[in-house]
Tab-separated table of C-alpha atoms in Angstrom:
chain	number	residue	atom	x	y	z
A	1	MET	CA	60.369	-33.333	3.324
A	2	PRO	CA	56.551	-33.433	3.618
A	3	PHE	CA	54.202	-30.684	2.533
A	4	ALA	CA	50.452	-30.454	3.059
A	5	ASP	CA	47.970	-28.531	0.933
A	6	SER	CA	45.654	-26.074	2.641
A	7	ASP	CA	43.224	-24.739	0.034
A	8	GLY	CA	46.032	-24.343	-2.476
A	9	THR	CA	48.654	-23.162	0.015
A	10	SER	CA	51.730	-25.372	0.451
A	11	LEU	CA	52.586	-25.999	4.112
A	12	TYR	CA	55.839	-27.455	5.359
A	13	TYR	CA	55.771	-29.802	8.324
A	14	GLU	CA	57.865	-32.498	9.975
A	15	ARG	CA	57.013	-35.703	11.815
A	16	HIS	CA	59.418	-37.270	14.294
A	17	GLY	CA	59.352	-40.267	16.615
A	18	SER	CA	56.473	-42.596	17.387
A	19	GLY	CA	53.767	-43.040	19.985
A	20	PRO	CA	50.894	-40.765	21.046
A	21	ALA	CA	50.828	-37.646	18.888
A	22	ILE	CA	51.700	-34.072	19.855
A	23	LEU	CA	51.457	-31.320	17.248
A	24	PHE	CA	53.125	-28.000	18.079
A	25	VAL	CA	51.789	-24.709	16.677
A	26	HIS	CA	54.332	-21.890	16.808
A	27	GLY	CA	53.778	-18.255	17.723
A	28	SER	CA	54.386	-15.068	15.746
A	29	GLY	CA	58.190	-15.289	15.888
A	30	GLY	CA	58.524	-19.021	15.400
A	31	HIS	CA	58.427	-21.817	12.845
A	32	HIS	CA	59.058	-25.565	12.863
A	33	ALA	CA	62.711	-25.274	13.919
A	34	ALA	CA	61.852	-23.263	17.033
A	35	TRP	CA	60.802	-26.555	18.636
A	36	TRP	CA	64.297	-28.109	18.472
A	37	GLN	CA	64.448	-28.544	22.255
A	38	GLN	CA	61.036	-30.218	22.288
A	39	VAL	CA	61.573	-32.612	19.356
A	40	ALA	CA	64.845	-33.934	20.778
A	41	ALA	CA	63.348	-34.472	24.233
A	42	LEU	CA	59.954	-35.934	23.288
A	43	ARG	CA	60.392	-37.989	20.121
A	44	ASP	CA	61.446	-41.176	21.943
A	45	GLU	CA	58.037	-41.421	23.636
A	46	PHE	CA	55.732	-39.478	21.341
A	47	THR	CA	55.038	-38.723	17.703
A	48	VAL	CA	56.073	-35.064	17.470
A	49	VAL	CA	54.736	-32.982	14.580
A	50	THR	CA	55.882	-29.445	13.857
A	51	VAL	CA	54.399	-27.190	11.191
A	52	ASP	CA	55.115	-23.873	9.514
A	53	LEU	CA	51.937	-21.832	9.212
A	54	ARG	CA	51.563	-19.938	5.930
A	55	GLY	CA	53.985	-17.019	5.811
A	56	PHE	CA	56.394	-18.749	8.200
A	57	GLY	CA	59.511	-20.849	7.758
A	58	LYS	CA	59.420	-23.029	4.631
A	59	SER	CA	55.676	-22.768	3.955
A	60	ASP	CA	54.224	-20.699	1.119
A	61	SER	CA	54.822	-17.009	1.807
A	62	SER	CA	53.975	-15.649	-1.639
A	63	MET	CA	50.557	-14.223	-0.793
A	64	ALA	CA	50.207	-10.444	-0.825
A	65	GLN	CA	48.782	-10.400	2.685
A	66	PHE	CA	48.210	-12.848	5.510
A	67	ASP	CA	44.924	-13.557	7.220
A	68	GLY	CA	45.229	-15.209	10.611
A	69	GLN	CA	41.801	-16.720	10.084
A	70	ASP	CA	43.479	-19.149	7.645
A	71	PHE	CA	45.843	-20.602	10.253
A	72	PRO	CA	43.429	-23.106	11.832
A	73	GLY	CA	42.892	-24.597	8.389
A	74	ASP	CA	46.652	-24.949	8.022
A	75	VAL	CA	46.773	-27.080	11.166
A	76	VAL	CA	43.780	-29.116	9.990
A	77	ALA	CA	45.491	-29.786	6.655
A	78	VAL	CA	48.403	-31.461	8.417
A	79	LEU	CA	46.108	-33.431	10.728
A	80	ASP	CA	44.176	-34.718	7.741
A	81	GLN	CA	47.174	-35.497	5.540
A	82	GLU	CA	48.890	-37.487	8.269
A	83	ASP	CA	45.547	-39.055	9.281
A	84	LEU	CA	46.293	-38.277	12.910
A	85	THR	CA	43.838	-39.114	15.678
A	86	ASP	CA	43.987	-38.745	19.446
A	87	VAL	CA	46.255	-35.724	18.952
A	88	MET	CA	47.244	-33.158	21.545
A	89	LEU	CA	47.674	-29.740	19.925
A	90	VAL	CA	50.114	-27.480	21.756
A	91	GLY	CA	50.016	-23.801	20.865
A	92	GLN	CA	52.523	-21.121	21.749
A	93	SER	CA	51.098	-17.642	22.331
A	94	ILE	CA	49.056	-16.630	19.270
A	95	GLY	CA	49.583	-20.130	17.889
A	96	SER	CA	47.256	-21.306	20.644
A	97	VAL	CA	44.408	-19.465	18.948
A	98	ALA	CA	44.972	-21.454	15.761
A	99	ALA	CA	45.359	-24.665	17.782
A	100	LEU	CA	42.074	-24.242	19.630
A	101	ARG	CA	40.112	-23.458	16.477
A	102	ALA	CA	41.701	-26.406	14.684
A	103	GLY	CA	40.704	-28.658	17.556
A	104	LEU	CA	37.123	-27.460	17.344
A	105	LEU	CA	37.136	-28.042	13.578
A	106	ARG	CA	38.420	-31.601	13.982
A	107	PRO	CA	37.272	-32.860	17.401
A	108	GLU	CA	37.319	-36.412	16.031
A	109	ARG	CA	41.087	-36.061	15.586
A	110	VAL	CA	41.996	-33.874	18.570
A	111	SER	CA	41.709	-35.029	22.166
A	112	CYS	CA	43.223	-32.032	23.912
A	113	VAL	CA	44.433	-28.516	23.170
A	114	VAL	CA	47.139	-26.950	25.329
A	115	LEU	CA	46.929	-23.156	25.326
A	116	GLY	CA	50.489	-22.055	26.016
A	117	HIS	CA	50.662	-18.482	27.333
A	118	SER	CA	47.328	-17.684	25.720
A	119	LEU	CA	43.583	-17.656	26.262
A	120	GLY	CA	43.146	-19.180	22.808
A	121	GLY	CA	40.973	-16.332	21.548
A	122	ILE	CA	38.061	-17.408	23.757
A	123	SER	CA	35.175	-14.983	23.365
A	124	HIS	CA	34.246	-13.802	26.838
A	125	PRO	CA	33.923	-10.156	27.963
A	126	GLU	CA	35.710	-10.548	31.299
A	127	LEU	CA	38.627	-12.438	29.770
A	128	LYS	CA	39.001	-9.904	26.957
A	129	GLU	CA	39.188	-7.109	29.517
A	130	LEU	CA	41.771	-8.927	31.629
A	131	ALA	CA	43.931	-9.784	28.615
A	132	ALA	CA	43.772	-6.200	27.346
A	133	ALA	CA	44.980	-4.917	30.711
A	134	ASP	CA	47.898	-7.367	30.610
A	135	ARG	CA	48.804	-6.256	27.082
A	136	ALA	CA	48.743	-2.611	28.108
A	137	GLU	CA	51.480	-3.343	30.641
A	138	ALA	CA	53.445	-5.618	28.316
A	139	VAL	CA	53.794	-3.042	25.530
A	140	LYS	CA	55.710	-0.799	27.929
A	141	LEU	CA	58.585	-3.289	27.731
A	142	PRO	CA	61.034	-3.940	24.879
A	143	VAL	CA	59.861	-6.946	22.875
A	144	VAL	CA	62.609	-9.288	24.054
A	145	ASP	CA	61.868	-8.397	27.704
A	146	ARG	CA	58.273	-9.489	27.203
A	147	LEU	CA	59.404	-12.904	26.022
A	148	LEU	CA	62.562	-13.798	27.984
A	149	THR	CA	63.671	-12.911	31.493
A	150	LYS	CA	66.509	-10.470	32.097
A	151	PRO	CA	68.716	-13.044	33.880
A	152	PHE	CA	68.422	-15.427	30.930
A	153	GLN	CA	69.352	-12.661	28.493
A	154	ARG	CA	72.472	-11.896	30.548
A	155	GLU	CA	73.533	-15.474	31.169
A	156	ARG	CA	72.622	-16.949	27.760
A	157	ALA	CA	73.432	-14.257	25.254
A	158	ASP	CA	73.966	-16.977	22.649
A	159	LEU	CA	70.482	-18.472	22.973
A	160	THR	CA	68.943	-15.012	23.236
A	161	PHE	CA	70.571	-14.062	19.932
A	162	LEU	CA	69.394	-17.292	18.294
A	163	PHE	CA	65.878	-16.693	19.617
A	164	GLN	CA	65.810	-13.272	17.987
A	165	GLN	CA	67.200	-14.673	14.727
A	166	MET	CA	64.400	-17.232	14.475
A	167	GLY	CA	61.899	-14.618	13.380
A	168	THR	CA	64.063	-13.467	10.473
A	169	PHE	CA	63.079	-16.612	8.523
A	170	ASN	CA	59.432	-15.511	8.430
A	171	VAL	CA	57.615	-13.234	6.003
A	172	ALA	CA	54.450	-12.836	8.088
A	173	ARG	CA	54.666	-10.463	11.040
A	174	MET	CA	52.722	-9.978	14.252
A	175	GLN	CA	50.741	-7.100	12.771
A	176	ASP	CA	49.458	-9.474	10.091
A	177	LEU	CA	47.997	-11.834	12.678
A	178	ARG	CA	45.937	-9.668	14.997
A	179	ASN	CA	42.611	-10.584	13.409
A	180	LEU	CA	43.133	-14.244	14.307
A	181	ASP	CA	41.344	-13.966	17.628
A	182	THR	CA	38.248	-12.157	16.311
A	183	ASP	CA	34.965	-14.065	16.521
A	184	GLY	CA	36.523	-16.625	18.835
A	185	PRO	CA	34.705	-19.611	20.328
A	186	SER	CA	32.527	-19.234	23.389
A	187	LEU	CA	33.016	-21.213	26.577
A	188	GLU	CA	29.867	-23.145	25.735
A	189	GLU	CA	31.126	-24.092	22.269
A	190	ILE	CA	34.381	-25.392	23.701
A	191	GLU	CA	32.632	-27.398	26.398
A	192	ALA	CA	30.230	-28.920	23.866
A	193	SER	CA	33.057	-30.007	21.526
A	194	GLY	CA	34.393	-32.713	23.803
A	195	VAL	CA	37.939	-31.406	23.308
A	196	ARG	CA	39.750	-30.987	26.606
A	197	VAL	CA	41.612	-27.737	27.196
A	198	ALA	CA	44.671	-27.141	29.334
A	199	PHE	CA	46.115	-23.729	30.150
A	200	LEU	CA	49.915	-23.788	30.382
A	201	ALA	CA	51.276	-20.620	31.955
A	202	GLY	CA	54.593	-19.261	33.148
A	203	GLU	CA	54.856	-17.614	36.537
A	204	LYS	CA	56.965	-14.789	35.047
A	205	ASP	CA	55.016	-14.319	31.825
A	206	ALA	CA	55.154	-10.588	31.075
A	207	VAL	CA	52.508	-10.824	28.330
A	208	LEU	CA	49.694	-12.733	30.014
A	209	SER	CA	49.461	-12.818	33.789
A	210	VAL	CA	48.889	-15.906	35.890
A	211	LYS	CA	45.872	-14.132	37.365
A	212	THR	CA	44.252	-13.833	33.936
A	213	VAL	CA	44.996	-17.433	32.968
A	214	THR	CA	43.692	-18.674	36.305
A	215	ARG	CA	40.430	-16.821	35.749
A	216	ALA	CA	40.060	-18.413	32.301
A	217	HIS	CA	40.555	-21.824	33.898
A	218	GLU	CA	37.884	-21.040	36.474
A	219	LEU	CA	35.409	-20.037	33.778
A	220	LEU	CA	36.025	-22.977	31.434
A	221	ALA	CA	34.488	-26.019	33.077
A	222	GLY	CA	36.616	-29.137	32.947
A	223	SER	CA	39.792	-27.301	31.935
A	224	HIS	CA	43.207	-27.991	33.420
A	225	LEU	CA	45.671	-25.387	34.710
A	226	GLU	CA	49.435	-25.834	34.829
A	227	ILE	CA	51.628	-22.986	36.080
A	228	VAL	CA	55.400	-23.409	35.759
A	229	PRO	CA	57.390	-21.542	38.442
A	230	GLY	CA	59.925	-19.018	37.179
A	231	ALA	CA	58.999	-19.478	33.519
A	232	PRO	CA	58.563	-16.563	31.063
A	233	HIS	CA	56.314	-16.139	28.031
A	234	SER	CA	58.713	-18.125	25.844
A	235	MET	CA	58.950	-20.973	28.324
A	236	TYR	CA	59.596	-23.524	25.583
A	237	TRP	CA	62.855	-21.719	24.796
A	238	GLU	CA	64.145	-20.463	28.147
A	239	THR	CA	63.099	-23.316	30.463
A	240	PRO	CA	62.744	-26.263	28.057
A	241	GLN	CA	63.110	-29.012	30.641
A	242	ALA	CA	60.209	-27.758	32.742
A	243	TYR	CA	58.179	-27.079	29.604
A	244	ASN	CA	58.841	-30.509	28.126
A	245	GLU	CA	57.985	-32.213	31.390
A	246	ALA	CA	54.698	-30.323	31.545
A	247	VAL	CA	53.805	-31.175	27.946
A	248	ALA	CA	54.651	-34.851	28.443
A	249	ARG	CA	52.632	-34.957	31.649
A	250	LEU	CA	49.623	-33.413	29.923
A	251	ARG	CA	49.915	-35.804	26.977
A	252	ARG	CA	49.973	-38.818	29.303
A	253	THR	CA	47.092	-37.749	31.529
A	254	LEU	CA	44.613	-35.559	29.625
A	255	THR	CA	44.028	-37.311	26.330
A	256	ALA	CA	41.954	-40.317	25.429
A	257	PRO	CA	41.770	-42.071	22.054
A	258	LYS	CA	38.986	-40.992	19.703
A	259	GLU	CA	37.597	-42.678	16.616
A	260	ALA	CA	39.309	-41.857	13.351
A	261	ALA	CA	37.648	-39.441	10.970
């Protein structure tokens, strides 16, 4: 199985399929295996790359503490090792912050960044205020209720249990990652990079509201907005068909080949 080196840190990743490249960046409770429903559905048309950020899954977790500021470099290490170009990075929740920064670090390799259920750590006073208000409401709910809908939890107790078990393979925890979105990129920096940005949101996301995501789309010139009806924060898990269709559609329409590094 392949490993990449990120400044001395060993990172596990997998590459499946062939065709235009999509690299998935997991959130705080995920790792490479969380994308099982995406790999199986997309690998016939696309090259699908999944990665374990440091502290997650099979990547090095031996460090005494974790700094979210290192995560973009982890993504870059995989991009460079596999010599990928014209890549679409797809982030999930806080993984979107790492994806956006990685795209800005390697714009010659990355055509588009999809911010799934996230503002990507964009530095903008209005967006920070809106996101903080959303978080204040979200923390009133049990964690699983923020991520999956109640009907899904009732009807798919098996997949709900598996979803919760996924995080037990990780050493890093959410509280280790909160500094990731400090000193984020400005709207102007993103626009100047040439990397296209798409916001992918769920209508029933209890962590980040459609209203907030829509405002981010309005402020970021040239961005794309995709809202999936009935989908929760963990859309990739609960409504994989709709999620996969959205990702495939974005990969086909929003990216354009760039010169290799």
